[in-house]
Coordinates of C-alpha atoms in Angstrom, one line a residue:
M1 CA 98.1 142.1 16.6
A2 CA 101.9 141.9 16.1
V3 CA 104.8 144.4 16.4
F4 CA 107.6 144.3 13.8
R5 CA 110.8 146.4 14.4
V6 CA 112.7 147.8 11.4
N7 CA 116.4 147.8 12.2
T8 CA 118.0 148.5 8.8
T9 CA 117.7 151.1 6.1
A10 CA 118.4 148.5 3.4
D11 CA 115.6 147.7 1.1
G12 CA 114.8 144.1 0.3
I13 CA 113.7 140.8 1.7
N14 CA 116.3 138.4 3.0
P15 CA 115.2 136.2 5.9
S16 CA 118.7 135.0 6.6
D17 CA 120.5 138.3 7.0
G18 CA 119.5 138.8 10.7
V19 CA 117.8 142.2 10.2
I20 CA 114.3 143.4 9.3
S21 CA 113.8 145.9 6.5
L22 CA 110.7 148.1 6.1
R23 CA 109.8 145.9 3.1
E24 CA 110.1 142.8 5.2
A25 CA 108.0 144.3 8.0
I26 CA 105.2 145.2 5.6
A27 CA 105.3 141.7 4.1
L28 CA 105.0 140.3 7.6
A29 CA 102.2 142.6 8.6
N30 CA 100.3 141.8 5.4
N31 CA 100.3 138.1 6.4
S32 CA 99.5 138.8 10.1
P33 CA 95.8 139.2 11.1
G34 CA 94.7 142.3 12.9
Q35 CA 96.0 145.8 13.3
D36 CA 99.8 145.3 13.4
T37 CA 102.4 147.9 14.3
I38 CA 105.7 148.7 12.6
L39 CA 108.3 150.5 14.7
F40 CA 111.9 151.7 13.8
E41 CA 115.0 150.9 15.8
L42 CA 117.6 152.8 13.8
E43 CA 120.7 154.9 14.8
P44 CA 120.0 158.4 16.1
G45 CA 119.8 161.2 13.5
Q46 CA 118.3 161.4 10.0
Q47 CA 117.9 158.1 8.2
T48 CA 116.8 157.5 4.6
I49 CA 115.3 154.3 3.3
T50 CA 115.7 154.3 -0.5
L51 CA 113.4 151.9 -2.3
D52 CA 115.2 149.8 -4.9
S53 CA 113.8 150.0 -8.4
N54 CA 116.4 147.5 -9.8
L55 CA 116.2 143.8 -9.8
P56 CA 118.7 142.1 -7.5
N57 CA 121.9 140.6 -9.0
L58 CA 121.7 136.9 -9.7
P59 CA 124.3 134.9 -7.7
N60 CA 127.2 133.4 -9.6
L61 CA 126.4 130.0 -10.9
P62 CA 128.8 127.1 -9.8
N63 CA 131.1 125.6 -12.3
I64 CA 129.6 122.6 -14.0
P65 CA 131.7 119.5 -14.0
N66 CA 132.7 117.7 -17.2
I67 CA 129.9 115.6 -18.5
P68 CA 130.9 111.9 -19.0
N69 CA 130.6 110.3 -22.4
I70 CA 127.1 109.2 -23.2
P71 CA 126.7 105.6 -24.3
N72 CA 125.1 104.8 -27.7
I73 CA 121.3 105.2 -27.5
P74 CA 119.3 102.3 -28.8
N75 CA 116.9 102.7 -31.7
I76 CA 113.8 104.5 -30.6
P77 CA 110.5 103.1 -31.8
N78 CA 108.2 105.3 -33.9
I79 CA 106.4 107.8 -31.7
P80 CA 102.6 108.0 -32.1
N81 CA 101.1 111.2 -33.4
I82 CA 100.9 113.9 -30.7
P83 CA 97.6 115.7 -30.4
N84 CA 97.5 119.4 -30.9
I85 CA 98.6 121.2 -27.7
P86 CA 96.3 124.0 -26.6
N87 CA 97.6 127.5 -26.5
I88 CA 99.6 128.2 -23.4
P89 CA 98.8 131.6 -21.7
N90 CA 101.6 134.1 -21.3
Q91 CA 103.5 133.3 -18.2
L92 CA 104.1 135.9 -15.6
T93 CA 107.4 137.7 -15.9
L94 CA 109.7 138.4 -13.0
E95 CA 109.4 142.0 -12.1
N96 CA 110.7 144.0 -9.2
Q97 CA 107.9 145.8 -7.4
P98 CA 109.6 148.7 -5.6
T99 CA 106.2 150.1 -4.3
L100 CA 105.5 149.1 -0.7
E101 CA 102.1 147.4 -1.1
I102 CA 100.0 147.4 2.0
T103 CA 97.2 144.9 2.0
D104 CA 96.4 144.5 5.7
S105 CA 95.8 146.9 8.5
V106 CA 98.9 148.4 10.1
N107 CA 100.3 151.3 12.0
I108 CA 103.7 152.6 10.7
V109 CA 105.3 154.8 13.4
G110 CA 108.5 156.7 12.8
L111 CA 110.7 158.4 15.4
Q112 CA 110.0 161.6 17.4
E113 CA 110.2 164.0 14.4
P114 CA 109.0 163.4 10.8
D115 CA 112.3 164.3 9.2
Q116 CA 114.2 161.6 11.1
I117 CA 113.1 158.9 8.8
T118 CA 112.6 159.5 5.0
I119 CA 111.1 156.9 2.7
E120 CA 112.2 157.8 -0.8
G121 CA 111.8 156.5 -4.3
D122 CA 113.8 157.0 -7.5
G123 CA 112.3 160.4 -8.5
G124 CA 108.9 159.3 -9.6
S125 CA 108.6 156.0 -11.6
F126 CA 106.5 154.3 -8.8
D127 CA 104.4 155.1 -5.8
I128 CA 106.0 154.9 -2.4
F129 CA 103.0 153.2 -0.7
T130 CA 99.8 151.7 -2.0
I131 CA 96.9 150.6 0.2
S132 CA 94.3 148.0 -0.9
N133 CA 92.2 145.1 0.3
D134 CA 90.2 147.4 2.7
A135 CA 93.3 147.9 5.0
N136 CA 93.2 150.5 7.7
V137 CA 96.6 152.3 7.7
T138 CA 98.1 154.9 10.0
V139 CA 101.3 156.7 9.1
T140 CA 103.0 158.7 11.9
N141 CA 106.2 160.8 11.9
L142 CA 107.6 159.9 8.5
T143 CA 108.8 161.9 5.4
I144 CA 107.7 160.4 2.1
S145 CA 109.4 161.7 -1.0
E146 CA 110.6 161.2 -4.6
G147 CA 107.7 158.8 -5.5
E148 CA 105.1 159.1 -8.2
D149 CA 102.4 159.4 -5.5
G150 CA 103.6 159.4 -2.0
I151 CA 100.6 157.2 -1.0
Q152 CA 97.9 156.0 -3.2
V153 CA 94.8 154.5 -1.6
D154 CA 93.0 152.1 -3.9
D155 CA 90.8 150.4 -1.3
G156 CA 91.1 151.1 2.4
N157 CA 91.4 154.0 4.9
L158 CA 94.3 156.2 5.8
N159 CA 95.3 158.3 8.8
V160 CA 98.3 160.5 8.5
I161 CA 99.8 162.2 11.6
N162 CA 102.8 164.6 11.8
S163 CA 104.3 163.5 8.4
I164 CA 105.8 165.3 5.4
F165 CA 105.0 164.6 1.7
T166 CA 107.5 166.4 -0.5
N167 CA 109.0 166.2 -4.0
N168 CA 106.7 163.5 -5.3
K169 CA 106.3 163.5 -9.1
S170 CA 102.5 163.4 -8.9
D171 CA 100.5 163.9 -5.7
G172 CA 101.5 163.7 -2.0
I173 CA 98.4 161.6 -1.4
E174 CA 95.9 160.3 -4.0
I175 CA 92.6 158.8 -3.0
A176 CA 91.8 156.6 -6.0
G177 CA 89.2 154.2 -4.5
E178 CA 85.7 154.8 -3.4
N179 CA 84.2 154.9 0.1
T180 CA 87.5 155.8 1.7
N181 CA 88.2 157.7 5.0
L182 CA 91.1 160.0 5.0
N183 CA 92.3 161.8 8.2
V184 CA 95.3 164.1 8.2
V185 CA 96.7 165.8 11.3
G186 CA 99.6 168.1 11.6
S187 CA 101.2 167.2 8.3
S188 CA 102.9 169.0 5.5
F189 CA 102.5 168.7 1.7
T190 CA 105.1 170.7 -0.1
S191 CA 106.8 170.9 -3.5
N192 CA 104.9 167.9 -5.0
E193 CA 104.7 168.3 -8.8
K194 CA 100.9 168.0 -8.9
D195 CA 98.5 168.2 -5.9
G196 CA 99.3 168.0 -2.2
I197 CA 96.1 165.9 -1.8
D198 CA 94.1 164.7 -4.7
I199 CA 90.6 163.1 -4.1
N200 CA 89.5 161.1 -7.1
G201 CA 87.4 158.4 -5.5
N202 CA 83.7 158.9 -5.0
N203 CA 81.9 159.0 -1.6
T204 CA 85.1 159.7 0.4
T205 CA 85.2 161.4 3.9
S206 CA 88.2 163.6 4.4
F207 CA 89.2 165.5 7.6
V208 CA 92.3 167.7 7.5
I209 CA 93.5 169.8 10.5
N210 CA 96.5 171.8 11.4
S211 CA 98.3 171.0 8.1
T212 CA 100.3 172.9 5.5
F213 CA 100.0 172.8 1.7
S214 CA 102.7 174.9 0.0
D215 CA 104.6 175.3 -3.3
N216 CA 102.8 172.3 -5.0
G217 CA 102.9 172.4 -8.8
D218 CA 99.1 172.2 -9.1
N219 CA 96.5 172.5 -6.4
G220 CA 97.1 172.4 -2.7
F221 CA 94.0 170.3 -2.2
D222 CA 92.0 168.9 -5.1
I223 CA 88.5 167.5 -4.8
N224 CA 87.6 165.9 -8.1
A225 CA 84.9 163.3 -7.4
V226 CA 81.3 162.8 -6.4
G227 CA 79.7 162.7 -3.0
Q228 CA 82.6 163.9 -0.9
N229 CA 82.4 165.1 2.7
V230 CA 85.4 167.2 3.3
K231 CA 86.6 169.4 6.3
V232 CA 89.7 171.5 6.1
I233 CA 90.4 173.2 9.5
D234 CA 93.2 175.3 11.0
S235 CA 95.5 174.8 8.1
T236 CA 97.7 176.9 5.8
I237 CA 97.3 176.7 2.0
I238 CA 100.1 178.9 0.6
S239 CA 102.0 179.6 -2.7
N240 CA 100.6 176.7 -4.7
N241 CA 100.9 177.0 -8.5
N242 CA 97.2 176.6 -9.1
T243 CA 94.2 176.9 -6.8
G244 CA 94.6 176.6 -3.1
I245 CA 91.5 174.4 -2.7
E246 CA 89.8 173.2 -5.9
I247 CA 86.4 171.7 -5.9
G248 CA 85.8 170.2 -9.3
T249 CA 87.4 170.5 -12.7
S250 CA 84.2 169.8 -14.6
E251 CA 80.4 169.6 -14.2
Q252 CA 80.7 165.9 -13.4
V253 CA 82.0 166.8 -9.9
T254 CA 78.7 167.0 -8.0
N255 CA 77.1 166.6 -4.6
N256 CA 80.1 167.4 -2.5
V257 CA 79.9 169.1 1.0
V258 CA 83.1 171.0 1.8
Q259 CA 83.7 172.9 5.0
I260 CA 86.7 175.2 5.2
F261 CA 87.2 176.7 8.7
N262 CA 89.9 178.8 10.3
N263 CA 92.5 178.6 7.5
Q264 CA 95.1 180.8 5.9
I265 CA 94.7 180.7 2.1
I266 CA 97.4 182.9 0.8
D267 CA 99.4 183.7 -2.3
N268 CA 98.1 180.9 -4.6
L269 CA 98.3 181.5 -8.3
T270 CA 96.1 180.0 -11.0
G271 CA 95.9 180.4 -14.8
G272 CA 92.1 179.8 -14.5
S273 CA 89.5 180.9 -12.0
G274 CA 89.6 180.9 -8.2
G275 CA 93.1 181.5 -6.9
G276 CA 92.3 180.8 -3.3
V277 CA 89.2 178.6 -3.7
S278 CA 87.5 177.4 -6.9
V279 CA 84.1 175.7 -7.1
L280 CA 83.4 174.5 -10.6
G281 CA 81.1 171.4 -10.5
I282 CA 77.3 171.4 -9.9
D283 CA 75.2 170.9 -6.7
N284 CA 78.2 171.3 -4.4
E285 CA 77.8 173.0 -1.0
V286 CA 80.7 175.0 0.4
L287 CA 81.0 176.7 3.8
L288 CA 83.8 179.1 4.4
V289 CA 84.0 180.4 8.0
N290 CA 86.7 182.4 9.7
N291 CA 89.3 182.2 6.9
Q292 CA 91.9 184.7 5.7
I293 CA 92.0 184.7 1.9
T294 CA 94.7 187.0 0.9
G295 CA 97.1 187.7 -2.0
N296 CA 95.8 185.1 -4.3
S297 CA 95.5 185.7 -8.1
A298 CA 93.6 184.3 -11.1
A299 CA 94.2 184.9 -14.8
V300 CA 90.4 184.7 -15.2
N301 CA 87.7 185.1 -12.5
G302 CA 87.8 185.3 -8.8
G303 CA 91.3 186.1 -7.5
G304 CA 90.2 185.1 -4.0
I305 CA 87.2 182.8 -4.6
S306 CA 85.3 181.7 -7.7
V307 CA 82.0 179.9 -7.4
E308 CA 80.3 178.8 -10.7
S309 CA 76.6 178.4 -11.6
G310 CA 74.7 175.6 -9.9
N311 CA 76.6 175.6 -6.6
T312 CA 75.8 177.0 -3.1
M313 CA 78.2 178.8 -0.8
F314 CA 78.0 180.4 2.6
L315 CA 80.7 182.9 3.7
G316 CA 80.9 183.8 7.4
N317 CA 83.5 185.9 9.2
N318 CA 86.1 185.8 6.5
T319 CA 88.7 188.3 5.4
I320 CA 89.1 188.5 1.7
T321 CA 91.7 191.1 0.7
G322 CA 94.6 191.8 -1.7
N323 CA 93.5 189.3 -4.3
I324 CA 93.7 189.9 -8.1
A325 CA 91.4 188.7 -11.0
D326 CA 92.4 189.0 -14.6
S327 CA 96.0 188.8 -13.5
N328 CA 97.3 188.6 -17.0
N329 CA 95.4 191.8 -17.9
D330 CA 93.7 190.4 -21.0
A331 CA 90.2 191.7 -20.1
T332 CA 88.7 188.2 -19.6
G333 CA 88.3 188.1 -15.8
D334 CA 86.0 189.6 -13.1
G335 CA 85.8 189.7 -9.3
G336 CA 89.1 190.4 -7.7
G337 CA 87.9 189.2 -4.3
L338 CA 84.9 187.0 -5.2
F339 CA 83.4 185.9 -8.5
I340 CA 79.8 184.5 -8.4
G341 CA 78.6 182.8 -11.5
L342 CA 75.0 183.3 -12.8
G343 CA 72.8 180.9 -10.9
A344 CA 75.1 180.3 -8.0
I345 CA 73.6 180.8 -4.6
V346 CA 75.8 182.7 -2.2
G347 CA 75.1 184.1 1.3
I348 CA 77.6 186.4 3.0
R349 CA 77.7 187.4 6.7
A350 CA 80.2 189.3 8.9
T351 CA 82.8 189.2 6.1
Q352 CA 85.3 191.8 4.9
I353 CA 85.9 192.0 1.2
I354 CA 88.2 195.0 0.5
N355 CA 91.2 196.1 -1.4
N356 CA 91.0 193.5 -4.1
L357 CA 91.8 194.2 -7.7
D358 CA 90.5 193.4 -11.1
L359 CA 92.9 194.7 -13.7
E360 CA 90.4 195.2 -16.5
S361 CA 87.0 196.0 -15.0
E362 CA 85.3 197.8 -12.1
S363 CA 84.4 194.6 -10.2
R364 CA 87.4 194.9 -8.0
N365 CA 85.9 193.1 -4.9
V366 CA 82.7 191.2 -5.9
F367 CA 81.2 190.3 -9.2
G368 CA 77.7 188.7 -9.2
N369 CA 74.7 188.6 -7.0
F370 CA 74.6 187.4 -3.4
F371 CA 72.5 187.5 -0.2
N372 CA 73.8 190.1 2.2
L373 CA 73.1 188.5 5.6
G374 CA 74.4 191.4 7.6
G375 CA 77.6 192.6 9.3
N376 CA 79.7 192.8 6.2
D377 CA 82.3 195.2 5.0
I378 CA 82.3 194.9 1.3
Q379 CA 83.8 197.6 -0.9
V380 CA 82.1 198.4 -4.2

């Protein structure tokens, strides 16, 4: 285990310049066995490391001296026939790789606050970090912005502590590989053009606590794979431009277990179904306990929550109020607070579902059949 100290905001690798850039530190950590640590020793205040998407300038070539006269060349004997040369494969071209590629386990630790060090791209033509080769990576106290994805995990595990993901062209974090562990504590995902977190790799375990998902262009948290085990606890999912927490975009999203405890799911807006929470796949189990689901809207079904056929949901001690279905008033949506598709299994206990609205039907609060497990306050 080694410690590498970043002491410049410049981007690049130059062993002779007397400083260590973040890119150099990651290259060193990739070639050092064990769980290394990268620290920052920069001037006080907010510092930005901008990743360079341009190839470096080539140095000036030295002047070539005059070439002396070449003596007469003697006659060359006949050259024997040359056998056919096999096809030569295309050679690799020199390309700059601005993405910080992590291939070995490392902790990257910023300063005291996450906004003191920002790692930024060029607005979205490349990911800021990628993780591969089964690396275990922890990112603490950093802001990651202006990339395609802030971090893409292809193969490995990721812990994120007290960090900010903002203004990325795609997702804040994308889990692309299978069998990944993701833990997020005290972090913020805001104003990314797609999802705050996007889970696309199968059989992933995700734990999110005390975090915020706000103003993302698509979902706050998107679960779009098979065999997930997900917990979202003590977090705020607010004002995203699609669903707050989406579980599946098709019937191929199956066998996920999602636990949503003690969250504020507020003011999310979707053009489909499920403004606050949407469950679309098949054979998914969703537990919602002690959440406030308020002010969400859906153009179709379930302003607060939509659970489609083939899924199971338990609701305990939630407040579901002030949500709107059929928000575009075209008579295609049902269930202002909760929409339950035919064949979905839903049990509700100690939950308040009141003062929701469906603009074109009488199912203002709940549409569909459910098991009333007692202690509820559900308006007709």
